[in-house]
Amino acid sequence: MSDNKLNVYRIGIALGSGSSRGWAHIGVIRELIKIGIMPEIVCGCSIGALVGASYAAGNLDKLEKWVCSLTKLEIARFFKLNLSLNGFVNTERLHAFLIKYVCGESKNIENLKKKFSTVSTDLETGREIWFTKGPVMQAVWASISLPGLFPPIQNQGRWLVDGGLVNPVPVSVCRAMGADIVIAVNLNGDIIGKYFAQKSKGQNDGSIKNLFAKTVREYSASLFPSITSKNTKPSLFEAIVRSISITQNRITRSRMAGDPPDILLTPKLAQIGLLEFYRAKEVIQEGRECVKRMLPEIRHVMGLLNKSSQPSKITWL
């Protein structure tokens, strides 16, 4: 780029999967904006797709206010007994939530305030599917469909599930969409080997099984397990979600080795259960704290950019 032309660096943020730990993305975005970094390219996977869509649509304030008001009982209402066993999420209630706090149903990706995309997985081929245009709601649904909780979503003749199975922290998508600088948020970086250690210390895992009606108590122990020690046998559901978390962590490490982000943020969330969505305040705060801890590295990266851009000026789009 010539000296008489303004150097423009496009900043992208890759928001990773991690279920309830995903509220940390809100804190990360808030703290980045506070220090003057406003990502214009937003790529999300699973819960990262949900938060990313809210940010890109200008609804982050509404989302944060609502999630910080959540209680165990309100979370329980998002789940229901499904005799078909293709998912336990109350999709009608979740759909209403998405419309109100994430993005309007008629909104298309092309009309968002930021460049936005989500990642999902083709259940038949295992291929990675990117949503870069079309209805925002469809893109989010396809990305958050975690097996066991959600039924697969059909799109253009394909059955799609959670994008975390193939690309948990979509750095590559950010690059492909034109990001010069990629900030990645990995929510699963510190959970391996720590989750059960936290349980063995007697910490409450936030089980909400007792909030369900008596008719669902038979299966609620599997949906919201209560593990008190390493010697307690994990429930079927916990074994599934823990296995998915381990797989996503390994995939993330492998993909980042080949395509590392410029800045990697790893909030410390090992103590947060996958379905503890009602702990939003502390999770959001940890997102903020993570950015604060990484400020020296962030300043270092930005400093290198300033040096390489002289005598022109850098503008964070």
Short mmCIF file of C-alpha atoms in Angstrom, two decimals:
data_model
loop_
_atom_site.label_atom_id
_atom_site.label_comp_id
_atom_site.label_asym_id
_atom_site.label_seq_id
_atom_site.Cartn_x
_atom_site.Cartn_y
_atom_site.Cartn_z
CA MET A 1 0.00 0.00 0.00
CA SER A 2 1.40 3.38 -1.02
CA ASP A 3 2.40 5.99 1.56
CA ASN A 4 -0.24 8.46 0.36
CA LYS A 5 -3.02 5.97 0.87
CA LEU A 6 -4.69 5.27 4.18
CA ASN A 7 -3.76 1.91 5.64
CA VAL A 8 -6.88 0.11 6.77
CA TYR A 9 -6.77 -3.03 8.87
CA ARG A 10 -9.98 -5.01 9.08
CA ILE A 11 -10.37 -6.65 12.49
CA GLY A 12 -12.27 -9.91 12.74
CA ILE A 13 -13.34 -11.81 15.83
CA ALA A 14 -13.89 -15.57 15.92
CA LEU A 15 -16.33 -16.46 18.69
CA GLY A 16 -16.04 -20.11 19.71
CA SER A 17 -18.47 -22.74 20.89
CA GLY A 18 -18.98 -23.61 24.56
CA SER A 19 -22.66 -23.61 25.52
CA SER A 20 -23.31 -21.49 28.67
CA ARG A 21 -19.69 -20.36 28.71
CA GLY A 22 -20.56 -18.39 25.60
CA TRP A 23 -21.83 -15.46 27.63
CA ALA A 24 -18.13 -14.66 28.07
CA HIS A 25 -18.21 -13.42 24.48
CA ILE A 26 -20.34 -10.51 25.66
CA GLY A 27 -17.69 -9.47 28.17
CA VAL A 28 -14.91 -9.89 25.61
CA ILE A 29 -16.68 -7.68 23.07
CA ARG A 30 -17.50 -5.08 25.72
CA GLU A 31 -13.90 -4.84 26.93
CA LEU A 32 -12.46 -4.74 23.41
CA ILE A 33 -14.75 -1.84 22.54
CA LYS A 34 -13.73 -0.12 25.78
CA ILE A 35 -10.07 -0.13 24.69
CA GLY A 36 -10.97 1.08 21.21
CA ILE A 37 -11.13 -2.16 19.24
CA MET A 38 -14.43 -2.72 17.44
CA PRO A 39 -14.45 -5.85 15.26
CA GLU A 40 -16.23 -5.38 11.96
CA ILE A 41 -16.02 -9.01 10.87
CA VAL A 42 -17.80 -11.39 13.21
CA CYS A 43 -17.66 -15.15 12.79
CA GLY A 44 -19.41 -17.36 15.30
CA CYS A 45 -19.80 -21.04 16.06
CA SER A 46 -22.63 -22.41 18.20
CA ILE A 47 -23.16 -20.04 21.17
CA GLY A 48 -20.60 -17.78 19.50
CA ALA A 49 -22.95 -17.53 16.51
CA LEU A 50 -25.80 -16.47 18.80
CA VAL A 51 -23.82 -13.76 20.61
CA GLY A 52 -22.12 -12.69 17.39
CA ALA A 53 -25.46 -12.24 15.63
CA SER A 54 -26.74 -10.11 18.49
CA TYR A 55 -23.65 -7.91 18.32
CA ALA A 56 -23.77 -7.63 14.53
CA ALA A 57 -27.47 -6.70 14.68
CA GLY A 58 -26.93 -4.05 17.35
CA ASN A 59 -28.83 -5.97 20.04
CA LEU A 60 -26.02 -6.79 22.47
CA ASP A 61 -27.39 -4.45 25.15
CA LYS A 62 -30.75 -6.23 25.16
CA LEU A 63 -29.15 -9.66 25.17
CA GLU A 64 -26.82 -8.85 28.06
CA LYS A 65 -29.60 -7.40 30.17
CA TRP A 66 -31.77 -10.46 29.63
CA VAL A 67 -29.15 -13.14 30.25
CA CYS A 68 -28.06 -11.40 33.46
CA SER A 69 -31.63 -11.71 34.74
CA LEU A 70 -31.87 -15.47 34.12
CA THR A 71 -32.69 -17.84 36.96
CA LYS A 72 -32.51 -21.62 37.21
CA LEU A 73 -36.28 -21.88 36.84
CA GLU A 74 -36.31 -19.75 33.68
CA ILE A 75 -33.58 -21.90 32.17
CA ALA A 76 -35.59 -25.04 33.01
CA ARG A 77 -38.48 -23.69 30.94
CA PHE A 78 -36.32 -23.89 27.83
CA PHE A 79 -36.29 -27.67 28.12
CA LYS A 80 -39.11 -30.16 27.74
CA LEU A 81 -39.77 -33.86 27.54
CA ASN A 82 -39.50 -34.97 23.92
CA LEU A 83 -40.71 -38.51 23.38
CA SER A 84 -39.03 -38.65 19.96
CA LEU A 85 -35.69 -38.22 21.76
CA ASN A 86 -34.35 -35.99 18.97
CA GLY A 87 -33.71 -33.09 21.33
CA PHE A 88 -34.64 -31.68 24.72
CA VAL A 89 -34.83 -27.97 23.89
CA ASN A 90 -38.17 -26.19 23.75
CA THR A 91 -37.63 -24.82 20.24
CA GLU A 92 -40.70 -22.56 20.28
CA ARG A 93 -39.54 -20.75 23.41
CA LEU A 94 -35.97 -20.53 22.10
CA HIS A 95 -37.21 -19.18 18.78
CA ALA A 96 -39.10 -16.39 20.56
CA PHE A 97 -35.96 -15.57 22.56
CA LEU A 98 -33.82 -15.36 19.43
CA ILE A 99 -36.24 -13.02 17.69
CA LYS A 100 -36.46 -10.67 20.68
CA TYR A 101 -32.86 -10.57 21.87
CA VAL A 102 -30.68 -11.67 18.96
CA CYS A 103 -32.12 -10.69 15.60
CA GLY A 104 -35.46 -10.17 13.91
CA GLU A 105 -36.76 -13.08 11.89
CA SER A 106 -36.83 -11.14 8.60
CA LYS A 107 -33.27 -9.84 8.93
CA ASN A 108 -30.69 -11.10 6.42
CA ILE A 109 -26.96 -11.38 7.02
CA GLU A 110 -26.32 -8.97 4.17
CA ASN A 111 -28.24 -6.23 6.01
CA LEU A 112 -26.44 -6.47 9.37
CA LYS A 113 -24.27 -3.66 10.70
CA LYS A 114 -21.21 -5.94 10.65
CA LYS A 115 -19.94 -8.60 8.27
CA PHE A 116 -21.21 -11.80 9.81
CA SER A 117 -21.08 -15.55 9.30
CA THR A 118 -21.72 -18.76 11.18
CA VAL A 119 -20.40 -22.31 10.93
CA SER A 120 -22.41 -25.53 10.96
CA THR A 121 -21.76 -29.18 10.14
CA ASP A 122 -23.33 -31.31 7.39
CA LEU A 123 -24.50 -34.37 9.32
CA GLU A 124 -24.21 -36.67 6.29
CA THR A 125 -20.83 -35.66 4.88
CA GLY A 126 -19.19 -34.06 7.91
CA ARG A 127 -18.36 -31.02 5.81
CA GLU A 128 -18.06 -27.53 7.22
CA ILE A 129 -20.89 -25.25 6.08
CA TRP A 130 -20.55 -21.46 6.21
CA PHE A 131 -23.52 -19.11 6.31
CA THR A 132 -22.44 -15.77 4.85
CA LYS A 133 -25.77 -14.65 3.43
CA GLY A 134 -29.46 -15.30 3.83
CA PRO A 135 -31.64 -15.24 6.96
CA VAL A 136 -29.70 -14.60 10.17
CA MET A 137 -32.07 -16.77 12.18
CA GLN A 138 -31.45 -19.77 9.97
CA ALA A 139 -27.70 -19.28 10.19
CA VAL A 140 -27.81 -19.17 13.99
CA TRP A 141 -30.13 -22.17 14.32
CA ALA A 142 -27.89 -24.28 12.10
CA SER A 143 -24.82 -23.41 14.15
CA ILE A 144 -26.26 -24.00 17.64
CA SER A 145 -27.89 -27.39 17.00
CA LEU A 146 -25.83 -29.35 19.51
CA PRO A 147 -26.57 -33.09 19.13
CA GLY A 148 -28.58 -34.36 22.08
CA LEU A 149 -30.13 -30.98 22.85
CA PHE A 150 -31.39 -29.85 19.44
CA PRO A 151 -32.77 -31.78 16.49
CA PRO A 152 -30.78 -31.32 13.26
CA ILE A 153 -31.84 -28.38 11.05
CA GLN A 154 -32.66 -28.96 7.40
CA ASN A 155 -31.24 -26.46 4.91
CA GLN A 156 -31.12 -26.85 1.13
CA GLY A 157 -31.57 -30.58 1.36
CA ARG A 158 -28.89 -31.02 4.04
CA TRP A 159 -29.27 -31.89 7.71
CA LEU A 160 -27.08 -29.54 9.73
CA VAL A 161 -25.81 -29.67 13.31
CA ASP A 162 -23.52 -27.69 15.60
CA GLY A 163 -20.52 -26.16 13.83
CA GLY A 164 -18.33 -26.96 16.83
CA LEU A 165 -17.94 -30.49 15.51
CA VAL A 166 -15.73 -29.24 12.68
CA ASN A 167 -14.56 -25.67 13.42
CA PRO A 168 -15.14 -24.69 17.07
CA VAL A 169 -13.27 -21.36 16.81
CA PRO A 170 -13.71 -20.16 13.20
CA VAL A 171 -10.46 -18.30 12.62
CA SER A 172 -10.35 -19.56 9.02
CA VAL A 173 -13.77 -18.06 8.31
CA CYS A 174 -12.60 -14.65 9.55
CA ARG A 175 -9.59 -14.83 7.25
CA ALA A 176 -11.73 -15.84 4.28
CA MET A 177 -14.08 -12.91 4.90
CA GLY A 178 -11.24 -10.44 4.66
CA ALA A 179 -9.99 -9.96 8.21
CA ASP A 180 -6.40 -8.75 8.40
CA ILE A 181 -6.29 -9.17 12.18
CA VAL A 182 -8.13 -12.04 13.86
CA ILE A 183 -8.99 -12.13 17.55
CA ALA A 184 -10.07 -15.64 18.57
CA VAL A 185 -12.03 -16.56 21.71
CA ASN A 186 -11.63 -20.19 22.79
CA LEU A 187 -14.07 -21.15 25.56
CA ASN A 188 -12.84 -24.70 26.03
CA GLY A 189 -9.12 -24.11 26.41
CA ASP A 190 -8.94 -24.79 30.15
CA ILE A 191 -11.63 -27.39 30.82
CA ILE A 192 -9.80 -30.64 30.14
CA GLY A 193 -8.97 -32.35 33.43
CA LYS A 194 -10.44 -29.54 35.54
CA TYR A 195 -14.21 -30.05 35.44
CA PHE A 196 -14.33 -33.15 37.60
CA ALA A 197 -11.66 -31.70 39.89
CA GLN A 198 -14.03 -28.83 40.61
CA LYS A 199 -16.83 -31.31 41.35
CA SER A 200 -14.67 -33.27 43.76
CA LYS A 201 -14.20 -30.11 45.83
CA GLY A 202 -17.90 -30.13 46.52
CA GLN A 203 -18.85 -27.19 44.37
CA ASN A 204 -22.45 -27.03 43.27
CA ASP A 205 -22.80 -27.78 39.55
CA GLY A 206 -26.04 -25.81 39.36
CA SER A 207 -28.24 -28.85 38.72
CA ILE A 208 -31.78 -27.69 37.97
CA LYS A 209 -33.39 -31.09 37.73
CA ASN A 210 -35.62 -30.43 40.75
CA LEU A 211 -37.17 -27.48 38.95
CA PHE A 212 -38.82 -29.74 36.39
CA ALA A 213 -42.27 -31.18 36.83
CA LYS A 214 -42.53 -34.69 38.26
CA THR A 215 -43.20 -36.09 34.81
CA VAL A 216 -39.69 -35.26 33.64
CA ARG A 217 -37.76 -36.21 36.75
CA GLU A 218 -36.99 -39.64 35.36
CA TYR A 219 -34.84 -38.20 32.61
CA SER A 220 -33.77 -34.92 34.21
CA ALA A 221 -31.00 -36.63 36.18
CA SER A 222 -29.42 -37.48 32.85
CA LEU A 223 -30.04 -34.02 31.37
CA PHE A 224 -28.74 -32.08 34.37
CA PRO A 225 -26.38 -34.43 36.22
CA SER A 226 -25.07 -33.83 39.71
CA ILE A 227 -21.55 -35.23 40.05
CA THR A 228 -19.95 -35.01 43.46
CA SER A 229 -16.68 -36.86 42.93
CA LYS A 230 -14.49 -38.55 40.40
CA ASN A 231 -15.76 -41.90 41.65
CA THR A 232 -19.33 -41.10 40.66
CA LYS A 233 -20.27 -42.55 37.30
CA PRO A 234 -21.05 -39.79 34.75
CA SER A 235 -24.57 -39.85 33.33
CA LEU A 236 -25.16 -40.65 29.67
CA PHE A 237 -25.82 -37.00 28.86
CA GLU A 238 -22.76 -35.74 30.71
CA ALA A 239 -20.59 -38.32 28.96
CA ILE A 240 -21.89 -37.06 25.60
CA VAL A 241 -21.36 -33.36 26.24
CA ARG A 242 -17.98 -33.92 27.87
CA SER A 243 -16.89 -35.99 24.89
CA ILE A 244 -18.00 -33.24 22.54
CA SER A 245 -16.06 -30.66 24.59
CA ILE A 246 -12.90 -32.77 24.46
CA THR A 247 -13.28 -33.28 20.72
CA GLN A 248 -13.85 -29.57 20.13
CA ASN A 249 -10.79 -28.67 22.19
CA ARG A 250 -8.57 -31.05 20.22
CA ILE A 251 -9.95 -29.83 16.90
CA THR A 252 -9.42 -26.22 17.96
CA ARG A 253 -5.78 -26.84 18.88
CA SER A 254 -5.15 -28.65 15.62
CA ARG A 255 -6.75 -25.98 13.45
CA MET A 256 -5.06 -23.12 15.27
CA ALA A 257 -1.69 -24.78 14.80
CA GLY A 258 -2.19 -24.45 11.06
CA ASP A 259 -4.00 -21.12 11.08
CA PRO A 260 -3.25 -19.27 14.33
CA PRO A 261 -5.12 -16.09 15.25
CA ASP A 262 -3.22 -12.88 15.83
CA ILE A 263 -4.63 -12.67 19.35
CA LEU A 264 -5.98 -15.63 21.33
CA LEU A 265 -8.30 -15.07 24.29
CA THR A 266 -9.01 -18.02 26.59
CA PRO A 267 -11.38 -17.14 29.44
CA LYS A 268 -11.02 -19.29 32.57
CA LEU A 269 -14.36 -21.07 32.67
CA ALA A 270 -13.62 -24.60 33.88
CA GLN A 271 -15.95 -24.10 36.85
CA ILE A 272 -18.96 -23.30 34.64
CA GLY A 273 -21.21 -26.22 33.70
CA LEU A 274 -22.33 -26.49 30.09
CA LEU A 275 -25.95 -25.69 30.95
CA GLU A 276 -25.41 -23.09 33.67
CA PHE A 277 -26.74 -20.24 31.56
CA TYR A 278 -28.01 -18.47 34.69
CA ARG A 279 -24.41 -17.69 35.76
CA ALA A 280 -24.17 -15.03 33.07
CA LYS A 281 -22.89 -12.19 35.27
CA GLU A 282 -19.76 -14.02 36.41
CA VAL A 283 -19.14 -15.48 32.95
CA ILE A 284 -19.43 -12.06 31.29
CA GLN A 285 -17.09 -10.60 33.89
CA GLU A 286 -14.53 -13.31 33.18
CA GLY A 287 -14.73 -12.37 29.50
CA ARG A 288 -13.80 -8.81 30.47
CA GLU A 289 -11.02 -9.99 32.79
CA CYS A 290 -9.58 -12.18 30.07
CA VAL A 291 -9.16 -9.17 27.79
CA LYS A 292 -7.56 -7.21 30.63
CA ARG A 293 -5.06 -10.01 31.28
CA MET A 294 -4.14 -10.04 27.60
CA LEU A 295 -3.73 -6.28 27.27
CA PRO A 296 0.10 -6.47 27.00
CA GLU A 297 -0.17 -8.94 24.11
CA ILE A 298 -2.95 -6.93 22.46
CA ARG A 299 -0.88 -3.75 22.70
CA HIS A 300 2.15 -5.60 21.37
CA VAL A 301 0.26 -6.80 18.30
CA MET A 302 -1.25 -3.38 17.69
CA GLY A 303 2.15 -1.79 18.20
CA LEU A 304 3.66 -3.98 15.51
CA LEU A 305 0.89 -2.90 13.17
CA ASN A 306 1.54 0.75 13.91
CA LYS A 307 5.23 0.28 13.09
CA SER A 308 4.50 -1.54 9.85
CA SER A 309 1.96 1.07 8.76
CA GLN A 310 4.09 4.19 9.05
CA PRO A 311 3.99 6.86 7.77
CA SER A 312 0.31 6.15 7.10
CA LYS A 313 -2.36 5.96 9.78
CA ILE A 314 -4.16 2.84 10.94
CA THR A 315 -7.92 2.98 11.10
CA TRP A 316 -9.78 0.24 12.98
CA LEU A 317 -12.83 -0.26 10.82
#
